[in-house]
mmCIF file of C-alpha atoms in Angstrom:
data_model
loop_
_atom_site.group_PDB
_atom_site.id
_atom_site.type_symbol
_atom_site.label_atom_id
_atom_site.label_comp_id
_atom_site.label_asym_id
_atom_site.label_seq_id
_atom_site.Cartn_x
_atom_site.Cartn_y
_atom_site.Cartn_z
ATOM 1 C CA MET A 1 43.036 -83.156 -107.083
ATOM 2 C CA ASN A 2 42.489 -80.859 -103.883
ATOM 3 C CA SER A 3 46.015 -79.880 -104.604
ATOM 4 C CA LYS A 4 44.651 -78.592 -108.181
ATOM 5 C CA ILE A 5 41.874 -76.790 -106.364
ATOM 6 C CA MET A 6 43.848 -75.378 -104.278
ATOM 7 C CA ASN A 7 46.148 -73.808 -106.603
ATOM 8 C CA PHE A 8 43.529 -72.616 -108.874
ATOM 9 C CA ILE A 9 42.002 -70.646 -106.046
ATOM 10 C CA ASN A 10 45.356 -69.266 -105.062
ATOM 11 C CA ASN A 11 46.568 -68.443 -108.410
ATOM 12 C CA ASN A 12 43.224 -66.605 -108.698
ATOM 13 C CA ALA A 13 42.925 -64.873 -105.262
ATOM 14 C CA VAL A 14 43.318 -61.285 -107.269
ATOM 15 C CA VAL A 15 39.910 -62.030 -108.532
ATOM 16 C CA TRP A 16 37.898 -63.019 -105.791
ATOM 17 C CA LYS A 17 39.568 -61.731 -102.545
ATOM 18 C CA MET A 18 38.568 -58.063 -103.286
ATOM 19 C CA PRO A 19 34.722 -58.596 -103.648
ATOM 20 C CA ILE A 20 34.687 -60.931 -100.551
ATOM 21 C CA ALA A 21 36.634 -58.341 -98.644
ATOM 22 C CA ALA A 22 34.392 -55.261 -99.815
ATOM 23 C CA ALA A 23 31.023 -57.396 -99.379
ATOM 24 C CA LEU A 24 32.239 -58.201 -95.627
ATOM 25 C CA SER A 25 33.503 -54.871 -94.943
ATOM 26 C CA TRP A 26 29.965 -53.359 -96.234
ATOM 27 C CA GLU A 27 28.056 -55.843 -93.992
ATOM 28 C CA LEU A 28 30.174 -55.015 -90.737
ATOM 29 C CA ALA A 29 29.466 -51.364 -91.334
ATOM 30 C CA LYS A 30 25.833 -51.596 -91.763
ATOM 31 C CA TRP A 31 26.152 -53.983 -88.671
ATOM 32 C CA VAL A 32 27.363 -51.254 -86.517
ATOM 33 C CA GLY A 33 24.667 -48.464 -87.746
ATOM 34 C CA SER A 34 26.665 -46.803 -90.583
ATOM 35 C CA THR A 35 24.410 -45.040 -92.664
ATOM 36 C CA HIS A 36 27.302 -44.701 -95.290
ATOM 37 C CA PRO A 37 28.388 -48.141 -95.399
ATOM 38 C CA TYR A 38 30.119 -47.654 -98.787
ATOM 39 C CA LEU A 39 33.048 -45.974 -97.330
ATOM 40 C CA ALA A 40 34.324 -49.378 -96.025
ATOM 41 C CA PRO A 41 34.391 -51.396 -99.263
ATOM 42 C CA LEU A 42 35.888 -48.054 -100.606
ATOM 43 C CA THR A 43 38.736 -48.435 -98.359
ATOM 44 C CA VAL A 44 38.947 -52.423 -99.036
ATOM 45 C CA ILE A 45 39.219 -51.416 -102.809
ATOM 46 C CA LEU A 46 41.882 -49.033 -102.183
ATOM 47 C CA SER A 47 43.994 -50.924 -99.653
ATOM 48 C CA MET A 48 44.166 -54.075 -101.645
ATOM 49 C CA GLN A 49 47.648 -53.753 -103.069
ATOM 50 C CA MET A 50 50.033 -56.490 -104.878
ATOM 51 C CA THR A 51 51.725 -57.216 -101.447
ATOM 52 C CA VAL A 52 50.696 -57.465 -98.198
ATOM 53 C CA SER A 53 53.298 -54.823 -97.005
ATOM 54 C CA LYS A 54 51.859 -52.356 -99.278
ATOM 55 C CA SER A 55 48.440 -53.117 -98.433
ATOM 56 C CA MET A 56 49.335 -52.444 -94.705
ATOM 57 C CA LYS A 57 51.136 -49.286 -95.698
ATOM 58 C CA PHE A 58 48.334 -47.772 -97.778
ATOM 59 C CA ALA A 59 45.583 -48.936 -95.058
ATOM 60 C CA TRP A 60 47.648 -47.303 -92.490
ATOM 61 C CA GLN A 61 48.121 -44.103 -94.491
ATOM 62 C CA ARG A 62 44.299 -43.966 -95.570
ATOM 63 C CA VAL A 63 43.312 -44.559 -91.627
ATOM 64 C CA LEU A 64 45.703 -41.820 -90.512
ATOM 65 C CA GLY A 65 44.938 -39.404 -93.247
ATOM 66 C CA THR A 66 41.221 -40.010 -92.702
ATOM 67 C CA ILE A 67 41.335 -39.333 -89.257
ATOM 68 C CA ALA A 68 43.639 -36.184 -89.344
ATOM 69 C CA GLY A 69 41.379 -34.801 -91.998
ATOM 70 C CA VAL A 70 38.132 -35.425 -90.362
ATOM 71 C CA LEU A 71 39.102 -34.045 -86.910
ATOM 72 C CA PHE A 72 40.762 -31.012 -88.271
ATOM 73 C CA THR A 73 37.677 -30.262 -90.676
ATOM 74 C CA VAL A 74 35.109 -30.808 -88.085
ATOM 75 C CA THR A 75 36.979 -28.505 -85.540
ATOM 76 C CA ILE A 76 37.428 -25.461 -88.128
ATOM 77 C CA ALA A 77 34.894 -25.817 -90.766
ATOM 78 C CA PRO A 78 31.892 -24.482 -88.833
ATOM 79 C CA TYR A 79 33.602 -21.063 -88.457
ATOM 80 C CA LEU A 80 34.327 -20.866 -92.145
ATOM 81 C CA GLY A 81 31.194 -21.974 -93.864
ATOM 82 C CA LEU A 82 31.318 -23.802 -97.423
ATOM 83 C CA SER A 83 32.525 -22.243 -100.144
ATOM 84 C CA GLY A 84 35.460 -22.821 -102.692
ATOM 85 C CA TRP A 85 37.722 -20.077 -100.689
ATOM 86 C CA SER A 86 37.072 -21.972 -97.493
ATOM 87 C CA ILE A 87 38.027 -25.338 -99.082
ATOM 88 C CA GLY A 88 41.122 -24.259 -100.488
ATOM 89 C CA LEU A 89 42.121 -22.481 -97.173
ATOM 90 C CA LEU A 90 41.636 -25.800 -95.333
ATOM 91 C CA LEU A 91 43.343 -27.742 -97.900
ATOM 92 C CA PHE A 92 46.065 -25.457 -97.600
ATOM 93 C CA MET A 93 46.272 -25.502 -94.091
ATOM 94 C CA GLY A 94 45.994 -29.275 -94.175
ATOM 95 C CA ALA A 95 48.856 -29.798 -96.441
ATOM 96 C CA VAL A 96 51.210 -27.627 -94.301
ATOM 97 C CA VAL A 97 50.705 -29.356 -91.351
ATOM 98 C CA VAL A 98 51.442 -32.640 -93.222
ATOM 99 C CA GLN A 99 54.430 -31.101 -94.732
ATOM 100 C CA ARG A 100 55.654 -29.891 -91.492
ATOM 101 C CA LEU A 101 55.283 -33.245 -89.782
ATOM 102 C CA LYS A 102 57.380 -34.808 -93.038
ATOM 103 C CA LEU A 103 54.594 -37.460 -93.572
ATOM 104 C CA ASP A 104 53.897 -39.411 -96.630
ATOM 105 C CA HIS A 105 52.440 -37.768 -99.750
ATOM 106 C CA GLU A 106 49.642 -40.537 -99.584
ATOM 107 C CA ILE A 107 48.755 -38.918 -96.423
ATOM 108 C CA MET A 108 48.285 -35.646 -97.635
ATOM 109 C CA VAL A 109 46.118 -36.938 -100.400
ATOM 110 C CA GLN A 110 43.738 -38.716 -97.511
ATOM 111 C CA VAL A 111 43.947 -35.681 -95.562
ATOM 112 C CA ALA A 112 42.448 -33.492 -98.561
ATOM 113 C CA LEU A 113 39.994 -35.949 -99.483
ATOM 114 C CA SER A 114 38.464 -36.020 -96.101
ATOM 115 C CA ILE A 115 38.492 -32.468 -95.915
ATOM 116 C CA LEU A 116 36.810 -31.848 -99.000
ATOM 117 C CA LEU A 117 34.151 -34.404 -98.397
ATOM 118 C CA VAL A 118 33.536 -33.671 -94.844
ATOM 119 C CA MET A 119 32.974 -29.960 -95.420
ATOM 120 C CA TYR A 120 30.616 -30.777 -98.322
ATOM 121 C CA PHE A 121 28.754 -33.567 -96.545
ATOM 122 C CA GLN A 122 28.201 -32.709 -92.917
ATOM 123 C CA SER A 123 25.886 -29.850 -93.161
ATOM 124 C CA LYS A 124 23.448 -32.394 -95.246
ATOM 125 C CA MET A 125 24.223 -35.619 -93.354
ATOM 126 C CA PRO A 126 25.780 -34.878 -89.815
ATOM 127 C CA SER A 127 26.507 -38.531 -89.464
ATOM 128 C CA TYR A 128 29.021 -38.498 -92.072
ATOM 129 C CA PRO A 129 32.202 -37.381 -90.465
ATOM 130 C CA PHE A 130 31.726 -40.161 -87.867
ATOM 131 C CA ASP A 131 30.644 -42.753 -90.603
ATOM 132 C CA ARG A 132 33.895 -42.073 -92.419
ATOM 133 C CA LEU A 133 36.015 -42.496 -89.380
ATOM 134 C CA ARG A 134 34.496 -45.696 -88.397
ATOM 135 C CA ASP A 135 34.171 -47.423 -91.857
ATOM 136 C CA THR A 136 37.407 -46.162 -93.202
ATOM 137 C CA VAL A 137 38.928 -48.186 -90.013
ATOM 138 C CA ILE A 138 36.648 -51.130 -90.775
ATOM 139 C CA GLY A 139 37.607 -51.251 -94.275
ATOM 140 C CA ALA A 140 41.354 -51.060 -93.609
ATOM 141 C CA VAL A 141 41.295 -53.763 -91.150
ATOM 142 C CA VAL A 142 38.971 -56.292 -93.202
ATOM 143 C CA ALA A 143 41.365 -55.423 -96.236
ATOM 144 C CA VAL A 144 44.641 -56.398 -93.983
ATOM 145 C CA LEU A 145 43.365 -59.240 -92.369
ATOM 146 C CA ILE A 146 41.719 -60.651 -95.579
ATOM 147 C CA GLN A 147 45.106 -59.837 -97.546
ATOM 148 C CA THR A 148 47.215 -61.342 -94.963
ATOM 149 C CA LEU A 149 45.292 -64.542 -93.580
ATOM 150 C CA VAL A 150 43.391 -65.610 -96.899
ATOM 151 C CA PHE A 151 45.972 -66.816 -99.515
ATOM 152 C CA PRO A 152 48.193 -64.060 -99.254
ATOM 153 C CA PRO A 153 50.190 -62.618 -102.379
ATOM 154 C CA ASP A 154 52.944 -64.733 -102.963
ATOM 155 C CA SER A 155 55.873 -64.109 -105.426
ATOM 156 C CA ILE A 156 58.308 -66.807 -104.810
ATOM 157 C CA ASN A 157 57.333 -68.733 -107.920
ATOM 158 C CA THR A 158 57.370 -65.805 -109.868
ATOM 159 C CA ALA A 159 60.728 -64.638 -108.392
ATOM 160 C CA LYS A 160 62.098 -68.220 -109.000
ATOM 161 C CA THR A 161 61.156 -68.384 -112.424
ATOM 162 C CA LYS A 162 62.717 -64.750 -113.336
ATOM 163 C CA MET A 163 66.057 -66.218 -111.726
ATOM 164 C CA VAL A 164 65.989 -69.456 -113.872
ATOM 165 C CA HIS A 165 65.398 -67.539 -116.626
ATOM 166 C CA PHE A 166 68.277 -65.081 -115.892
ATOM 167 C CA ALA A 167 70.573 -68.118 -115.174
ATOM 168 C CA ASP A 168 69.730 -69.627 -118.744
ATOM 169 C CA HIS A 169 70.989 -66.085 -120.076
ATOM 170 C CA PHE A 170 73.920 -66.078 -117.980
ATOM 171 C CA ILE A 171 75.040 -69.351 -119.052
ATOM 172 C CA LYS A 172 74.773 -68.342 -122.840
ATOM 173 C CA HIS A 173 76.563 -65.225 -122.235
ATOM 174 C CA LEU A 174 79.615 -67.264 -120.631
ATOM 175 C CA VAL A 175 79.502 -69.718 -123.633
ATOM 176 C CA ASN A 176 79.413 -66.674 -126.055
ATOM 177 C CA THR A 177 82.136 -64.973 -124.409
ATOM 178 C CA ALA A 178 84.113 -67.927 -124.649
ATOM 179 C CA GLN A 179 83.187 -68.088 -128.496
ATOM 180 C CA TRP A 180 84.259 -64.578 -128.759
ATOM 181 C CA ILE A 181 87.593 -65.316 -127.227
ATOM 182 C CA GLU A 182 88.077 -68.215 -129.418
ATOM 183 C CA ARG A 183 87.212 -66.405 -132.699
ATOM 184 C CA GLY A 184 90.064 -63.668 -131.494
ATOM 185 C CA CYS A 185 88.371 -60.756 -129.510
ATOM 186 C CA SER A 186 87.117 -58.738 -132.362
ATOM 187 C CA SER A 187 86.030 -55.169 -131.167
ATOM 188 C CA SER A 188 82.675 -55.149 -132.987
ATOM 189 C CA GLU A 189 81.620 -58.192 -131.190
ATOM 190 C CA ALA A 190 82.919 -57.112 -128.017
ATOM 191 C CA GLN A 191 80.295 -53.762 -128.358
ATOM 192 C CA ARG A 192 77.476 -56.432 -129.396
ATOM 193 C CA MET A 193 78.277 -58.207 -126.393
ATOM 194 C CA SER A 194 78.388 -55.466 -124.097
ATOM 195 C CA SER A 195 74.894 -54.422 -125.134
ATOM 196 C CA GLN A 196 73.569 -58.117 -124.337
ATOM 197 C CA LEU A 197 75.265 -57.625 -120.689
ATOM 198 C CA GLN A 198 73.042 -54.679 -120.272
ATOM 199 C CA THR A 199 69.869 -56.690 -121.374
ATOM 200 C CA LEU A 200 71.140 -59.349 -118.718
ATOM 201 C CA PHE A 201 70.983 -56.518 -116.106
ATOM 202 C CA GLN A 202 67.870 -55.474 -116.711
ATOM 203 C CA GLU A 203 66.902 -59.218 -116.096
ATOM 204 C CA LEU A 204 68.650 -59.511 -112.921
ATOM 205 C CA HIS A 205 67.099 -56.388 -111.783
ATOM 206 C CA GLN A 206 63.500 -57.524 -112.737
ATOM 207 C CA ALA A 207 64.195 -60.754 -110.667
ATOM 208 C CA THR A 208 65.428 -58.947 -107.751
ATOM 209 C CA THR A 209 62.363 -56.626 -107.761
ATOM 210 C CA GLU A 210 60.125 -59.770 -108.047
ATOM 211 C CA LEU A 211 62.308 -61.580 -105.103
ATOM 212 C CA ASP A 212 61.973 -58.171 -102.761
ATOM 213 C CA LYS A 213 58.075 -58.357 -103.368
ATOM 214 C CA ALA A 214 58.486 -61.907 -102.199
ATOM 215 C CA ASN A 215 60.369 -60.778 -98.698
ATOM 216 C CA GLN A 216 57.839 -58.081 -98.296
ATOM 217 C CA SER A 217 54.854 -60.510 -98.409
ATOM 218 C CA LEU A 218 56.253 -63.072 -96.110
ATOM 219 C CA ASN A 219 57.446 -60.551 -93.585
ATOM 220 C CA TYR A 220 53.657 -60.291 -92.418
ATOM 221 C CA ASN A 221 52.683 -63.805 -92.879
ATOM 222 C CA PRO A 222 52.736 -65.730 -89.553
ATOM 223 C CA LEU A 223 51.749 -68.880 -91.362
ATOM 224 C CA ALA A 224 54.373 -69.112 -93.891
ATOM 225 C CA GLN A 225 57.413 -70.616 -92.093
ATOM 226 C CA LYS A 226 58.129 -73.258 -94.610
ATOM 227 C CA LYS A 227 57.820 -70.690 -97.466
ATOM 228 C CA ARG A 228 60.190 -68.329 -95.491
ATOM 229 C CA HIS A 229 62.861 -71.228 -95.345
ATOM 230 C CA ALA A 230 62.475 -71.520 -99.293
ATOM 231 C CA LEU A 231 62.718 -67.746 -99.670
ATOM 232 C CA ASN A 232 65.808 -67.649 -97.443
ATOM 233 C CA GLN A 233 67.289 -70.206 -99.971
ATOM 234 C CA LEU A 234 66.256 -68.151 -102.911
ATOM 235 C CA ASN A 235 68.059 -64.952 -101.422
ATOM 236 C CA ARG A 236 71.291 -67.007 -100.956
ATOM 237 C CA GLN A 237 71.119 -67.771 -104.656
ATOM 238 C CA MET A 238 70.375 -64.764 -105.666
ATOM 239 C CA GLU A 239 73.391 -63.343 -104.265
ATOM 240 C CA GLN A 240 75.439 -66.256 -106.388
ATOM 241 C CA LEU A 241 73.772 -64.818 -109.224
ATOM 242 C CA ARG A 242 74.449 -60.860 -108.584
ATOM 243 C CA SER A 243 78.240 -61.709 -107.846
ATOM 244 C CA GLY A 244 78.300 -64.189 -111.155
ATOM 245 C CA PHE A 245 77.005 -61.141 -113.131
ATOM 246 C CA ALA A 246 79.226 -58.557 -111.575
ATOM 247 C CA ASN A 247 82.507 -60.973 -112.010
ATOM 248 C CA LEU A 248 81.343 -61.383 -115.832
ATOM 249 C CA SER A 249 81.151 -57.734 -116.296
ATOM 250 C CA ASP A 250 84.532 -57.297 -114.807
ATOM 251 C CA MET A 251 85.873 -60.100 -117.124
ATOM 252 C CA LEU A 252 84.415 -58.951 -120.093
ATOM 253 C CA ARG A 253 86.192 -55.593 -119.466
ATOM 254 C CA VAL A 254 89.494 -57.069 -118.771
ATOM 255 C CA PHE A 255 89.189 -59.468 -121.841
ATOM 256 C CA THR A 256 88.550 -56.360 -124.243
ATOM 257 C CA ALA A 257 91.299 -54.158 -122.867
ATOM 258 C CA TRP A 258 93.800 -57.493 -122.979
ATOM 259 C CA SER A 259 93.105 -58.125 -126.507
ATOM 260 C CA GLU A 260 93.453 -54.279 -127.374
ATOM 261 C CA SER A 261 96.903 -54.188 -125.657
ATOM 262 C CA GLY A 262 97.817 -57.064 -128.179
ATOM 263 C CA ASN A 263 99.169 -59.334 -125.692
ATOM 264 C CA PHE A 264 96.238 -61.790 -125.717
ATOM 265 C CA VAL A 265 98.095 -64.622 -127.311
ATOM 266 C CA ILE A 266 96.439 -67.580 -128.951
ATOM 267 C CA GLU A 267 97.440 -69.991 -126.145
ATOM 268 C CA ASP A 268 95.954 -67.456 -123.435
ATOM 269 C CA ARG A 269 92.770 -67.273 -125.687
ATOM 270 C CA ARG A 270 92.593 -71.443 -125.743
ATOM 271 C CA ILE A 271 93.014 -71.368 -121.844
ATOM 272 C CA TRP A 272 90.364 -69.034 -121.114
ATOM 273 C CA THR A 273 87.926 -70.313 -123.929
ATOM 274 C CA ASP A 274 88.270 -73.514 -122.034
ATOM 275 C CA HIS A 275 87.975 -72.115 -118.499
ATOM 276 C CA LEU A 276 84.823 -70.097 -119.680
ATOM 277 C CA ASN A 277 83.056 -73.253 -121.133
ATOM 278 C CA LYS A 278 83.639 -75.043 -117.826
ATOM 279 C CA ILE A 279 82.258 -72.478 -115.885
ATOM 280 C CA ALA A 280 79.036 -72.653 -117.959
ATOM 281 C CA LEU A 281 78.863 -76.096 -117.012
ATOM 282 C CA LEU A 282 79.074 -75.617 -113.610
ATOM 283 C CA VAL A 283 76.682 -72.965 -113.380
ATOM 284 C CA THR A 284 74.283 -75.283 -115.622
ATOM 285 C CA GLU A 285 74.636 -77.957 -112.969
ATOM 286 C CA TRP A 286 73.954 -74.940 -109.937
ATOM 287 C CA LYS A 287 70.896 -74.070 -111.974
ATOM 288 C CA LYS A 288 69.536 -77.494 -110.969
ATOM 289 C CA THR A 289 69.130 -76.049 -107.574
ATOM 290 C CA LEU A 290 66.641 -73.509 -108.744
ATOM 291 C CA GLU A 291 64.400 -75.867 -110.402
ATOM 292 C CA ALA A 292 64.221 -78.916 -108.277
ATOM 293 C CA PRO A 293 62.196 -79.306 -105.374
ATOM 294 C CA ALA A 294 64.394 -80.323 -103.008
ATOM 295 C CA PRO A 295 67.812 -78.490 -104.224
ATOM 296 C CA SER A 296 70.931 -80.542 -104.146
ATOM 297 C CA LEU A 297 74.293 -79.878 -105.852
ATOM 298 C CA ASN A 298 76.534 -82.631 -106.705
ATOM 299 C CA PRO A 299 80.030 -81.101 -106.330
ATOM 300 C CA ASN A 300 81.899 -83.613 -108.217
ATOM 301 C CA ALA A 301 79.295 -83.116 -111.169
ATOM 302 C CA VAL A 302 81.946 -80.390 -112.859
ATOM 303 C CA ALA A 303 85.377 -80.878 -111.574
ATOM 304 C CA LEU A 304 86.973 -77.258 -112.135
ATOM 305 C CA GLN A 305 89.915 -75.512 -110.607
ATOM 306 C CA ILE A 306 91.319 -72.526 -112.056
ATOM 307 C CA ASP A 307 94.675 -70.923 -110.699
ATOM 308 C CA ALA A 308 96.875 -68.666 -111.931
ATOM 309 C CA PRO A 309 100.160 -69.986 -113.465
ATOM 310 C CA SER A 310 102.965 -70.076 -110.719
ATOM 311 C CA HIS A 311 104.979 -67.352 -112.098
ATOM 312 C CA LEU A 312 102.149 -65.000 -111.922
ATOM 313 C CA GLN A 313 101.025 -65.813 -108.357
ATOM 314 C CA HIS A 314 102.589 -62.879 -106.673
ATOM 315 C CA TYR A 315 101.098 -60.592 -109.238
ATOM 316 C CA GLN A 316 97.426 -61.409 -109.531
ATOM 317 C CA TYR A 317 96.575 -59.315 -106.520
ATOM 318 C CA PRO A 318 98.203 -56.073 -107.043
ATOM 319 C CA LEU A 319 97.196 -56.094 -110.846
ATOM 320 C CA ALA A 320 93.407 -56.875 -110.048
ATOM 321 C CA ILE A 321 93.789 -54.023 -107.864
ATOM 322 C CA TYR A 322 95.469 -51.729 -110.386
ATOM 323 C CA MET A 323 92.323 -52.685 -112.813
ATOM 324 C CA ASN A 324 89.837 -51.807 -110.560
ATOM 325 C CA ALA A 325 91.495 -48.508 -109.650
ATOM 326 C CA GLY A 326 92.030 -47.571 -113.273
ATOM 327 C CA GLN A 327 88.574 -48.459 -113.845
ATOM 328 C CA ILE A 328 87.276 -46.101 -110.960
ATOM 329 C CA LEU A 329 89.658 -43.437 -112.569
ATOM 330 C CA GLN A 330 87.787 -43.998 -116.098
ATOM 331 C CA ASP A 331 84.295 -43.999 -114.346
ATOM 332 C CA PHE A 332 84.855 -40.469 -112.734
ATOM 333 C CA LYS A 333 86.952 -38.736 -114.810
ATOM 334 C CA MET A 334 85.658 -35.423 -115.760
ATOM 335 C CA PRO A 335 84.780 -34.321 -119.222
ATOM 336 C CA VAL A 336 86.536 -32.351 -121.231
ATOM 337 C CA LEU A 337 85.160 -29.007 -122.319
ATOM 338 C CA ALA A 338 85.169 -27.875 -125.953
ATOM 339 C CA ASN A 339 85.532 -24.261 -124.492
ATOM 340 C CA LYS A 340 86.745 -23.529 -121.148
ATOM 341 C CA ASN A 341 84.937 -20.044 -121.154
ATOM 342 C CA LEU A 342 81.791 -21.843 -121.193
#
């Protein structure tokens, strides 16, 4: 029961963490004497990003941009007065400095916001510049601490789900390739399978993106040693999926070229239909390592050994190199212009 409650709280952290952090930052700002405490929760709201690393990055950018903008404005603004032209001039000067220092665009935005608001409010409320500095720091610190230490965002389960989803479709594509070979490798089906391969690549990209989020989140979580071990396992499994996809892509290209050559005879098709179906069984068994709480793969579950026939042993490597070199030439071939004078 307690586990279910904790999972519910964790899964809905995005709902309750921001209000708690905003309320806490407001009270802290009031406690230290701020007359503009809303600036602290404003920073919290802006800094609570989807991952810990993004939250830390934005909080740092906001603090740095705010400090630079406030100091820049309180130093120069008294000599310019308040007008549209003075605001424009200070914004221009701030943007030039940020660009020269090659800082992030987000820092330029924070500098610009601070310049604009400090120029407007400091004549009416002299405490505003200092409050902005202090309360921004308070909000950034609270946001980072809450995001890092209290149920930090965890994309591991989402990444695992996407990887399982991709593995299922990868297995299906292996089986479809075997069936395509068995039916004679028609060119119309080859185009459809190539299109399906592009969809499979998009799924692989989505899984990789989610795994990257998980990696970024755990980089700043000192209490996640157990999850870090699970994440390392997922990273290794993702490398296997990437390698499997790359090899299947190459194989589909070779099978298509082999069929178009007219030399892909029935016996060869039968052999490779059998090989691909066995590979699909092997990947199906491997997929259990993604789904099981304590991954373990029985190496004898699928007995598979694919070796080149003895009379081709000496040619397999040079032929593979020639195929890859030919593909590079094809990929980088210059388009032929219809009119050379263009």
